[in-house]
PDB file of N, CA and C in Angstrom:
ATOM      1  N   MET A 130       8.157  -0.188 -18.942  1.00 92.00           N
ATOM      2  CA  MET A 130       6.848   0.636 -18.875  1.00 92.00           C
ATOM      3  C   MET A 130       6.098   0.437 -19.506  1.00 92.00           C
ATOM      4  N   SER A 131       6.216   0.615 -21.122  1.00 92.00           N
ATOM      5  CA  SER A 131       5.447   0.603 -21.981  1.00 92.00           C
ATOM      6  C   SER A 131       4.798  -0.462 -22.114  1.00 92.00           C
ATOM      7  N   GLU A 132       5.378  -1.898 -21.955  1.00 92.00           N
ATOM      8  CA  GLU A 132       4.579  -3.028 -21.812  1.00 92.00           C
ATOM      9  C   GLU A 132       3.440  -3.482 -20.738  1.00 92.00           C
ATOM     10  N   LEU A 133       3.783  -2.475 -19.644  1.00 91.00           N
ATOM     11  CA  LEU A 133       3.058  -2.849 -18.389  1.00 91.00           C
ATOM     12  C   LEU A 133       1.685  -1.842 -18.503  1.00 91.00           C
ATOM     13  N   VAL A 134       2.059  -0.447 -19.157  1.00 92.00           N
ATOM     14  CA  VAL A 134       0.873   0.270 -19.386  1.00 92.00           C
ATOM     15  C   VAL A 134       0.087   0.396 -21.053  1.00 92.00           C
ATOM     16  N   GLY A 135       0.368  -0.623 -21.435  1.00 92.00           N
ATOM     17  CA  GLY A 135      -0.082  -0.850 -23.287  1.00 92.00           C
ATOM     18  C   GLY A 135       0.354   0.341 -23.914  1.00 92.00           C
ATOM     19  N   HIS A 136       0.775   0.910 -23.723  1.00 92.00           N
ATOM     20  CA  HIS A 136       1.364   2.097 -24.935  1.00 92.00           C
ATOM     21  C   HIS A 136       2.860   2.448 -24.739  1.00 92.00           C
ATOM     22  N   GLU A 137       3.809   3.192 -25.899  1.00 94.00           N
ATOM     23  CA  GLU A 137       4.847   3.587 -25.999  1.00 94.00           C
ATOM     24  C   GLU A 137       5.155   4.572 -24.908  1.00 94.00           C
ATOM     25  N   ILE A 138       6.233   4.789 -23.850  1.00 93.00           N
ATOM     26  CA  ILE A 138       6.753   5.511 -23.080  1.00 93.00           C
ATOM     27  C   ILE A 138       7.867   5.871 -23.639  1.00 93.00           C
ATOM     28  N   THR A 139       8.105   6.890 -24.039  1.00 93.00           N
ATOM     29  CA  THR A 139       9.663   7.173 -24.712  1.00 93.00           C
ATOM     30  C   THR A 139      10.573   7.830 -23.538  1.00 93.00           C
ATOM     31  N   LYS A 140      11.972   7.733 -23.944  1.00 92.00           N
ATOM     32  CA  LYS A 140      12.759   7.894 -22.895  1.00 92.00           C
ATOM     33  C   LYS A 140      12.451   9.812 -22.882  1.00 92.00           C
ATOM     34  N   HIS A 141      12.555  10.326 -24.126  1.00 90.00           N
ATOM     35  CA  HIS A 141      11.772  11.477 -24.340  1.00 90.00           C
ATOM     36  C   HIS A 141      10.740  11.907 -23.202  1.00 90.00           C
ATOM     37  N   GLN A 142       9.736  11.493 -23.352  1.00 90.00           N
ATOM     38  CA  GLN A 142       8.654  11.416 -22.454  1.00 90.00           C
ATOM     39  C   GLN A 142       9.506  11.548 -20.725  1.00 90.00           C
ATOM     40  N   LEU A 143       9.700  10.433 -20.420  1.00 89.00           N
ATOM     41  CA  LEU A 143      10.723  10.294 -19.146  1.00 89.00           C
ATOM     42  C   LEU A 143      11.433  11.590 -18.642  1.00 89.00           C
ATOM     43  N   ASP A 144      12.427  11.970 -19.893  1.00 87.00           N
ATOM     44  CA  ASP A 144      13.092  13.292 -19.712  1.00 87.00           C
ATOM     45  C   ASP A 144      12.096  14.473 -19.185  1.00 87.00           C
ATOM     46  N   SER A 145      11.416  14.492 -20.088  1.00 86.00           N
ATOM     47  CA  SER A 145      10.566  15.628 -19.903  1.00 86.00           C
ATOM     48  C   SER A 145       9.644  15.591 -18.472  1.00 86.00           C
ATOM     49  N   TRP A 146       9.330  14.582 -17.857  1.00 86.00           N
ATOM     50  CA  TRP A 146       8.422  14.552 -16.674  1.00 86.00           C
ATOM     51  C   TRP A 146       9.576  14.703 -15.560  1.00 86.00           C
ATOM     52  N   THR A 147      10.688  14.343 -15.681  1.00 84.00           N
ATOM     53  CA  THR A 147      11.737  14.417 -14.454  1.00 84.00           C
ATOM     54  C   THR A 147      12.718  15.290 -14.346  1.00 84.00           C
ATOM     55  N   ALA A 148      12.846  15.986 -15.658  1.00 85.00           N
ATOM     56  CA  ALA A 148      14.160  17.247 -15.667  1.00 85.00           C
ATOM     57  C   ALA A 148      13.774  18.423 -14.659  1.00 85.00           C
ATOM     58  N   GLU A 149      14.412  18.620 -13.585  1.00 82.00           N
ATOM     59  CA  GLU A 149      14.124  19.769 -13.075  1.00 82.00           C
ATOM     60  C   GLU A 149      14.459  21.400 -13.986  1.00 82.00           C
ATOM     61  N   SER A 150      14.759  21.279 -15.167  1.00 84.00           N
ATOM     62  CA  SER A 150      15.166  22.401 -15.632  1.00 84.00           C
ATOM     63  C   SER A 150      13.438  22.369 -16.460  1.00 84.00           C
ATOM     64  N   ARG A 151      12.481  21.442 -16.297  1.00 78.00           N
ATOM     65  CA  ARG A 151      10.961  21.709 -17.194  1.00 78.00           C
ATOM     66  C   ARG A 151       9.699  21.591 -16.096  1.00 78.00           C
ATOM     67  N   GLU A 152       9.797  22.843 -16.001  1.00 78.00           N
ATOM     68  CA  GLU A 152       8.502  23.208 -15.214  1.00 78.00           C
ATOM     69  C   GLU A 152       7.499  23.046 -15.476  1.00 78.00           C
ATOM     70  N   GLY A 153       6.284  22.646 -15.078  1.00 74.00           N
ATOM     71  CA  GLY A 153       5.093  22.668 -15.521  1.00 74.00           C
ATOM     72  C   GLY A 153       4.553  20.992 -15.811  1.00 74.00           C
ATOM     73  N   TRP A 154       5.927  20.293 -15.846  1.00 73.00           N
ATOM     74  CA  TRP A 154       5.867  18.704 -16.305  1.00 73.00           C
ATOM     75  C   TRP A 154       6.147  18.568 -14.958  1.00 73.00           C
ATOM     76  N   ARG A 155       5.189  17.371 -14.905  1.00 81.00           N
ATOM     77  CA  ARG A 155       4.672  16.288 -13.955  1.00 81.00           C
ATOM     78  C   ARG A 155       5.032  14.828 -14.274  1.00 81.00           C
ATOM     79  N   PHE A 156       5.307  14.053 -13.501  1.00 85.00           N
ATOM     80  CA  PHE A 156       5.388  12.777 -13.937  1.00 85.00           C
ATOM     81  C   PHE A 156       3.705  12.409 -13.911  1.00 85.00           C
ATOM     82  N   PRO A 157       3.031  11.584 -14.731  1.00 89.00           N
ATOM     83  CA  PRO A 157       1.889  11.330 -14.459  1.00 89.00           C
ATOM     84  C   PRO A 157       1.587  10.357 -13.487  1.00 89.00           C
ATOM     85  N   ALA A 158       1.078  10.395 -12.271  1.00 89.00           N
ATOM     86  CA  ALA A 158       0.481   9.476 -11.283  1.00 89.00           C
ATOM     87  C   ALA A 158       0.029   8.050 -11.733  1.00 89.00           C
ATOM     88  N   GLU A 159      -0.319   8.084 -12.748  1.00 90.00           N
ATOM     89  CA  GLU A 159      -1.311   6.402 -13.249  1.00 90.00           C
ATOM     90  C   GLU A 159      -0.311   5.556 -13.936  1.00 90.00           C
ATOM     91  N   TYR A 160       1.084   6.424 -14.137  1.00 92.00           N
ATOM     92  CA  TYR A 160       2.122   5.504 -14.594  1.00 92.00           C
ATOM     93  C   TYR A 160       3.257   4.817 -12.934  1.00 92.00           C
ATOM     94  N   LEU A 161       2.852   5.518 -12.080  1.00 91.00           N
ATOM     95  CA  LEU A 161       3.742   5.225 -10.933  1.00 91.00           C
ATOM     96  C   LEU A 161       3.958   3.544 -10.784  1.00 91.00           C
ATOM     97  N   PRO A 162       2.573   2.716 -10.908  1.00 92.00           N
ATOM     98  CA  PRO A 162       3.013   1.077 -10.581  1.00 92.00           C
ATOM     99  C   PRO A 162       3.929   0.627 -11.530  1.00 92.00           C
ATOM    100  N   ALA A 163       3.773   1.206 -12.874  1.00 93.00           N
ATOM    101  CA  ALA A 163       4.424   0.734 -13.779  1.00 93.00           C
ATOM    102  C   ALA A 163       6.209   1.182 -13.740  1.00 93.00           C
ATOM    103  N   LEU A 164       6.170   2.146 -13.168  1.00 92.00           N
ATOM    104  CA  LEU A 164       7.761   2.811 -13.240  1.00 92.00           C
ATOM    105  C   LEU A 164       8.284   1.983 -12.085  1.00 92.00           C
ATOM    106  N   GLU A 165       7.366   1.621 -10.795  1.00 94.00           N
ATOM    107  CA  GLU A 165       7.977   0.710  -9.983  1.00 94.00           C
ATOM    108  C   GLU A 165       8.189  -0.589 -10.238  1.00 94.00           C
ATOM    109  N   ALA A 166       7.381  -0.876 -10.953  1.00 94.00           N
ATOM    110  CA  ALA A 166       7.580  -2.287 -11.377  1.00 94.00           C
ATOM    111  C   ALA A 166       8.753  -2.653 -12.669  1.00 94.00           C
ATOM    112  N   ALA A 167       8.884  -1.518 -13.255  1.00 93.00           N
ATOM    113  CA  ALA A 167      10.170  -1.456 -14.147  1.00 93.00           C
ATOM    114  C   ALA A 167      11.125  -1.045 -13.269  1.00 93.00           C
ATOM    115  N   LEU A 168      11.485  -0.476 -12.037  1.00 93.00           N
ATOM    116  CA  LEU A 168      12.448  -0.485 -11.562  1.00 93.00           C
ATOM    117  C   LEU A 168      12.864  -1.774 -10.350  1.00 93.00           C
ATOM    118  N   GLU A 169      12.019  -2.446 -10.350  1.00 95.00           N
ATOM    119  CA  GLU A 169      11.819  -3.370  -9.113  1.00 95.00           C
ATOM    120  C   GLU A 169      12.190  -2.755  -7.895  1.00 95.00           C
ATOM    121  N   THR A 170      11.206  -1.841  -7.588  1.00 95.00           N
ATOM    122  CA  THR A 170      11.226  -1.027  -6.135  1.00 95.00           C
ATOM    123  C   THR A 170       9.818  -0.734  -5.704  1.00 95.00           C
ATOM    124  N   ASN A 171       9.789  -0.231  -4.629  1.00 95.00           N
ATOM    125  CA  ASN A 171       8.229  -0.034  -3.504  1.00 95.00           C
ATOM    126  C   ASN A 171       8.624   1.321  -3.192  1.00 95.00           C
ATOM    127  N   ASN A 172       9.792   2.025  -3.364  1.00 95.00           N
ATOM    128  CA  ASN A 172      10.110   3.428  -2.612  1.00 95.00           C
ATOM    129  C   ASN A 172       8.942   4.529  -2.811  1.00 95.00           C
ATOM    130  N   VAL A 173       8.594   4.611  -4.001  1.00 93.00           N
ATOM    131  CA  VAL A 173       7.554   5.553  -4.114  1.00 93.00           C
ATOM    132  C   VAL A 173       6.365   5.411  -3.616  1.00 93.00           C
ATOM    133  N   LEU A 174       5.680   4.303  -3.449  1.00 93.00           N
ATOM    134  CA  LEU A 174       4.708   3.769  -2.729  1.00 93.00           C
ATOM    135  C   LEU A 174       5.000   3.824  -1.223  1.00 93.00           C
ATOM    136  N   ALA A 175       6.122   3.364  -0.828  1.00 96.00           N
ATOM    137  CA  ALA A 175       6.556   3.305   0.558  1.00 96.00           C
ATOM    138  C   ALA A 175       6.270   4.929   1.203  1.00 96.00           C
ATOM    139  N   TYR A 176       6.652   5.574   0.197  1.00 95.00           N
ATOM    140  CA  TYR A 176       6.873   7.086   0.830  1.00 95.00           C
ATOM    141  C   TYR A 176       5.518   8.008   0.797  1.00 95.00           C
ATOM    142  N   LEU A 177       4.459   7.739  -0.479  1.00 94.00           N
ATOM    143  CA  LEU A 177       3.318   8.218  -0.174  1.00 94.00           C
ATOM    144  C   LEU A 177       2.709   7.512   0.707  1.00 94.00           C
ATOM    145  N   ALA A 178       2.755   6.011   1.241  1.00 96.00           N
ATOM    146  CA  ALA A 178       2.148   5.681   2.632  1.00 96.00           C
ATOM    147  C   ALA A 178       2.592   6.161   3.802  1.00 96.00           C
ATOM    148  N   ASP A 179       3.882   6.670   3.699  1.00 97.00           N
ATOM    149  CA  ASP A 179       4.583   7.734   4.804  1.00 97.00           C
ATOM    150  C   ASP A 179       4.108   8.793   5.017  1.00 97.00           C
ATOM    151  N   LEU A 180       3.786   9.829   4.197  1.00 97.00           N
ATOM    152  CA  LEU A 180       2.885  10.727   4.215  1.00 97.00           C
ATOM    153  C   LEU A 180       1.842  10.686   4.686  1.00 97.00           C
ATOM    154  N   ARG A 181       1.081   9.789   4.592  1.00 97.00           N
ATOM    155  CA  ARG A 181      -0.213   9.453   5.175  1.00 97.00           C
ATOM    156  C   ARG A 181      -0.264   8.918   6.406  1.00 97.00           C
ATOM    157  N   GLY A 182       1.067   8.896   6.980  1.00 97.00           N
ATOM    158  CA  GLY A 182       0.877   8.297   8.151  1.00 97.00           C
ATOM    159  C   GLY A 182       0.787   6.295   7.978  1.00 97.00           C
ATOM    160  N   ALA A 183       0.932   5.697   7.039  1.00 96.00           N
ATOM    161  CA  ALA A 183       0.554   4.161   6.812  1.00 96.00           C
ATOM    162  C   ALA A 183       1.866   3.897   6.609  1.00 96.00           C
ATOM    163  N   LYS A 184       1.945   2.632   6.792  1.00 95.00           N
ATOM    164  CA  LYS A 184       3.435   1.506   6.603  1.00 95.00           C
ATOM    165  C   LYS A 184       2.919   0.740   5.319  1.00 95.00           C
ATOM    166  N   LEU A 185       4.072   0.352   4.267  1.00 95.00           N
ATOM    167  CA  LEU A 185       3.716  -0.297   3.081  1.00 95.00           C
ATOM    168  C   LEU A 185       4.346  -1.700   3.692  1.00 95.00           C
ATOM    169  N   TYR A 186       3.664  -2.674   3.719  1.00 95.00           N
ATOM    170  CA  TYR A 186       3.992  -4.579   3.945  1.00 95.00           C
ATOM    171  C   TYR A 186       4.181  -4.687   2.379  1.00 95.00           C
ATOM    172  N   VAL A 187       5.186  -5.387   2.276  1.00 94.00           N
ATOM    173  CA  VAL A 187       5.074  -6.436   0.834  1.00 94.00           C
ATOM    174  C   VAL A 187       5.721  -7.689   0.976  1.00 94.00           C
ATOM    175  N   GLY A 188       4.725  -8.571   0.445  1.00 94.00           N
ATOM    176  CA  GLY A 188       5.485 -10.313   0.240  1.00 94.00           C
ATOM    177  C   GLY A 188       5.491 -10.902   2.026  1.00 94.00           C
ATOM    178  N   LYS A 189       6.604 -11.025   2.366  1.00 97.00           N
ATOM    179  CA  LYS A 189       6.473 -12.047   3.672  1.00 97.00           C
ATOM    180  C   LYS A 189       5.759 -10.809   4.613  1.00 97.00           C
ATOM    181  N   GLU A 190       6.377  -9.640   4.749  1.00 95.00           N
ATOM    182  CA  GLU A 190       6.206  -8.636   5.592  1.00 95.00           C
ATOM    183  C   GLU A 190       4.524  -8.648   5.941  1.00 95.00           C
ATOM    184  N   ALA A 191       3.864  -8.678   4.501  1.00 95.00           N
ATOM    185  CA  ALA A 191       2.392  -8.237   4.413  1.00 95.00           C
ATOM    186  C   ALA A 191       1.696  -9.547   4.698  1.00 95.00           C
ATOM    187  N   LEU A 192       2.304 -10.790   4.703  1.00 97.00           N
ATOM    188  CA  LEU A 192       1.553 -11.831   5.372  1.00 97.00           C
ATOM    189  C   LEU A 192       1.923 -12.082   6.850  1.00 97.00           C
ATOM    190  N   VAL A 193       2.847 -11.691   7.175  1.00 97.00           N
ATOM    191  CA  VAL A 193       2.923 -11.453   9.136  1.00 97.00           C
ATOM    192  C   VAL A 193       2.232 -10.460   9.761  1.00 97.00           C
ATOM    193  N   ALA A 194       1.961  -9.402   8.822  1.00 95.00           N
ATOM    194  CA  ALA A 194       1.186  -8.254   9.166  1.00 95.00           C
ATOM    195  C   ALA A 194      -0.055  -8.830   9.389  1.00 95.00           C
ATOM    196  N   GLN A 195      -0.810  -9.454   8.109  1.00 96.00           N
ATOM    197  CA  GLN A 195      -1.867  -9.641   8.528  1.00 96.00           C
ATOM    198  C   GLN A 195      -2.382 -11.112   9.440  1.00 96.00           C
ATOM    199  N   LEU A 196      -1.555 -11.838   9.650  1.00 97.00           N
ATOM    200  CA  LEU A 196      -0.913 -12.777  10.677  1.00 97.00           C
ATOM    201  C   LEU A 196      -1.538 -12.050  12.207  1.00 97.00           C
ATOM    202  N   GLY A 197      -1.060 -11.379  12.201  1.00 97.00           N
ATOM    203  CA  GLY A 197      -0.942 -10.507  13.191  1.00 97.00           C
ATOM    204  C   GLY A 197      -2.181  -9.806  13.730  1.00 97.00           C
ATOM    205  N   LYS A 198      -2.774  -9.241  12.562  1.00 96.00           N
ATOM    206  CA  LYS A 198      -4.167  -8.388  12.699  1.00 96.00           C
ATOM    207  C   LYS A 198      -5.118  -9.719  13.139  1.00 96.00           C
ATOM    208  N   LEU A 199      -5.066 -11.156  12.422  1.00 98.00           N
ATOM    209  CA  LEU A 199      -6.092 -12.179  12.601  1.00 98.00           C
ATOM    210  C   LEU A 199      -6.004 -12.493  14.202  1.00 98.00           C
ATOM    211  N   GLU A 200      -4.762 -12.326  14.819  1.00 98.00           N
ATOM    212  CA  GLU A 200      -4.536 -13.348  16.233  1.00 98.00           C
ATOM    213  C   GLU A 200      -5.183 -12.091  17.119  1.00 98.00           C
ATOM    214  N   ARG A 201      -4.792 -10.617  16.634  1.00 97.00           N
ATOM    215  CA  ARG A 201      -5.675  -9.493  17.471  1.00 97.00           C
ATOM    216  C   ARG A 201      -7.492  -9.563  17.293  1.00 97.00           C
ATOM    217  N   MET A 202      -7.844 -10.296  16.063  1.00 98.00           N
ATOM    218  CA  MET A 202      -9.275 -10.044  15.843  1.00 98.00           C
ATOM    219  C   MET A 202      -9.835 -11.537  16.706  1.00 98.00           C
ATOM    220  N   LYS A 203      -9.095 -12.530  16.744  1.00 98.00           N
ATOM    221  CA  LYS A 203      -9.329 -13.459  17.886  1.00 98.00           C
ATOM    222  C   LYS A 203      -9.325 -13.304  19.144  1.00 98.00           C
ATOM    223  N   ASP A 204      -8.537 -12.505  19.631  1.00 97.00           N
ATOM    224  CA  ASP A 204      -8.790 -12.134  20.854  1.00 97.00           C
ATOM    225  C   ASP A 204      -9.542 -11.391  21.175  1.00 97.00           C
ATOM    226  N   GLN A 205      -9.986 -10.619  19.971  1.00 98.00           N
ATOM    227  CA  GLN A 205     -11.327  -9.345  20.177  1.00 98.00           C
ATOM    228  C   GLN A 205     -12.683 -10.528  20.353  1.00 98.00           C
ATOM    229  N   LEU A 206     -12.427 -11.060  19.511  1.00 97.00           N
ATOM    230  CA  LEU A 206     -13.745 -11.950  19.648  1.00 97.00           C
ATOM    231  C   LEU A 206     -13.817 -12.936  20.816  1.00 97.00           C
ATOM    232  N   ARG A 207     -12.567 -13.780  21.314  1.00 96.00           N
ATOM    233  CA  ARG A 207     -12.842 -14.326  22.626  1.00 96.00           C
ATOM    234  C   ARG A 207     -12.968 -13.485  23.819  1.00 96.00           C
ATOM    235  N   ARG A 208     -12.374 -12.411  23.705  1.00 96.00           N
ATOM    236  CA  ARG A 208     -13.317 -11.549  24.886  1.00 96.00           C
ATOM    237  C   ARG A 208     -14.521 -11.009  24.654  1.00 96.00           C
ATOM    238  N   GLN A 209     -15.313 -10.799  23.527  1.00 96.00           N
ATOM    239  CA  GLN A 209     -16.853 -10.549  23.488  1.00 96.00           C
ATOM    240  C   GLN A 209     -17.220 -11.575  23.640  1.00 96.00           C
ATOM    241  N   GLU A 210     -16.879 -13.369  23.454  1.00 94.00           N
ATOM    242  CA  GLU A 210     -17.481 -14.482  23.994  1.00 94.00           C
ATOM    243  C   GLU A 210     -17.496 -14.383  25.030  1.00 94.00           C
ATOM    244  N   GLN A 211     -16.472 -14.191  25.981  1.00 93.00           N
ATOM    245  CA  GLN A 211     -16.857 -14.325  27.403  1.00 93.00           C
ATOM    246  C   GLN A 211     -17.383 -13.398  27.974  1.00 93.00           C
ATOM    247  N   ALA A 212     -17.659 -12.369  27.270  1.00 94.00           N
ATOM    248  CA  ALA A 212     -18.705 -11.243  27.952  1.00 94.00           C
ATOM    249  C   ALA A 212     -19.958 -11.796  27.922  1.00 94.00           C
ATOM    250  N   LEU A 213     -20.390 -11.997  26.264  1.00 94.00           N
ATOM    251  CA  LEU A 213     -21.362 -12.511  26.767  1.00 94.00           C
ATOM    252  C   LEU A 213     -22.004 -13.825  27.115  1.00 94.00           C
ATOM    253  N   LYS A 214     -21.221 -14.631  27.497  1.00 93.00           N
ATOM    254  CA  LYS A 214     -21.158 -15.758  27.895  1.00 93.00           C
ATOM    255  C   LYS A 214     -21.475 -15.548  29.790  1.00 93.00           C
ATOM    256  N   LYS A 215     -20.928 -14.546  30.305  1.00 93.00           N
ATOM    257  CA  LYS A 215     -21.092 -13.924  31.534  1.00 93.00           C
ATOM    258  C   LYS A 215     -22.574 -13.323  31.694  1.00 93.00           C
ATOM    259  N   LEU A 216     -22.877 -12.466  30.558  1.00 92.00           N
ATOM    260  CA  LEU A 216     -24.020 -12.006  30.700  1.00 92.00           C
ATOM    261  C   LEU A 216     -25.034 -13.223  30.476  1.00 92.00           C
ATOM    262  N   LEU A 217     -25.079 -14.016  29.745  1.00 92.00           N
ATOM    263  CA  LEU A 217     -26.259 -15.277  29.804  1.00 92.00           C
ATOM    264  C   LEU A 217     -26.109 -16.084  31.652  1.00 92.00           C
ATOM    265  N   GLY A 218     -25.040 -16.282  32.100  1.00 89.00           N
ATOM    266  CA  GLY A 218     -24.855 -16.982  33.319  1.00 89.00           C
ATOM    267  C   GLY A 218     -25.447 -16.199  34.333  1.00 89.00           C
ATOM    268  N   GLU A 219     -25.364 -14.576  34.066  1.00 73.00           N
ATOM    269  CA  GLU A 219     -25.718 -13.900  35.349  1.00 73.00           C
ATOM    270  C   GLU A 219     -27.621 -13.909  35.278  1.00 73.00           C
ATOM    271  N   GLN A 220     -27.664 -13.701  33.698  1.00 59.00           N
ATOM    272  CA  GLN A 220     -29.272 -13.972  33.615  1.00 59.00           C
ATOM    273  C   GLN A 220     -30.183 -15.635  33.953  1.00 59.00           C
ATOM    274  N   GLU A 221     -29.423 -16.365  33.906  1.00 50.00           N
ATOM    275  CA  GLU A 221     -29.795 -17.581  34.038  1.00 50.00           C
ATOM    276  C   GLU A 221     -30.424 -18.231  35.610  1.00 50.00           C
TER     277      GLU A 221
END
C-alpha cells in the first residue's frame, strides 16, 4: 500500500484503523484502491457498488458488458433511423 499511495502506511496504522476495540478510528476511504490492489481483490468496490444498486465488472466481464451496451445502442440507432426514413417517405 505504501508504494501505491506514495508514503508509508505502517502495520500500526492498519491495526488502528481495523481493530474492533478502536472506536472512533476508521479506515481512510482514499486508501481503499491501494488496499484492494495490495490484496489483489475487488471485494470492497463490489460491495460499495452493490450498496448503490450497481454491479462491478472487471476484466473480460467489463469488455463483454461494454460490447452488450454497444449492441443495444446500435439497435436503438437502427430503430431511430427506420422511424426517420418512414417519416421522410410519408412526406415525399
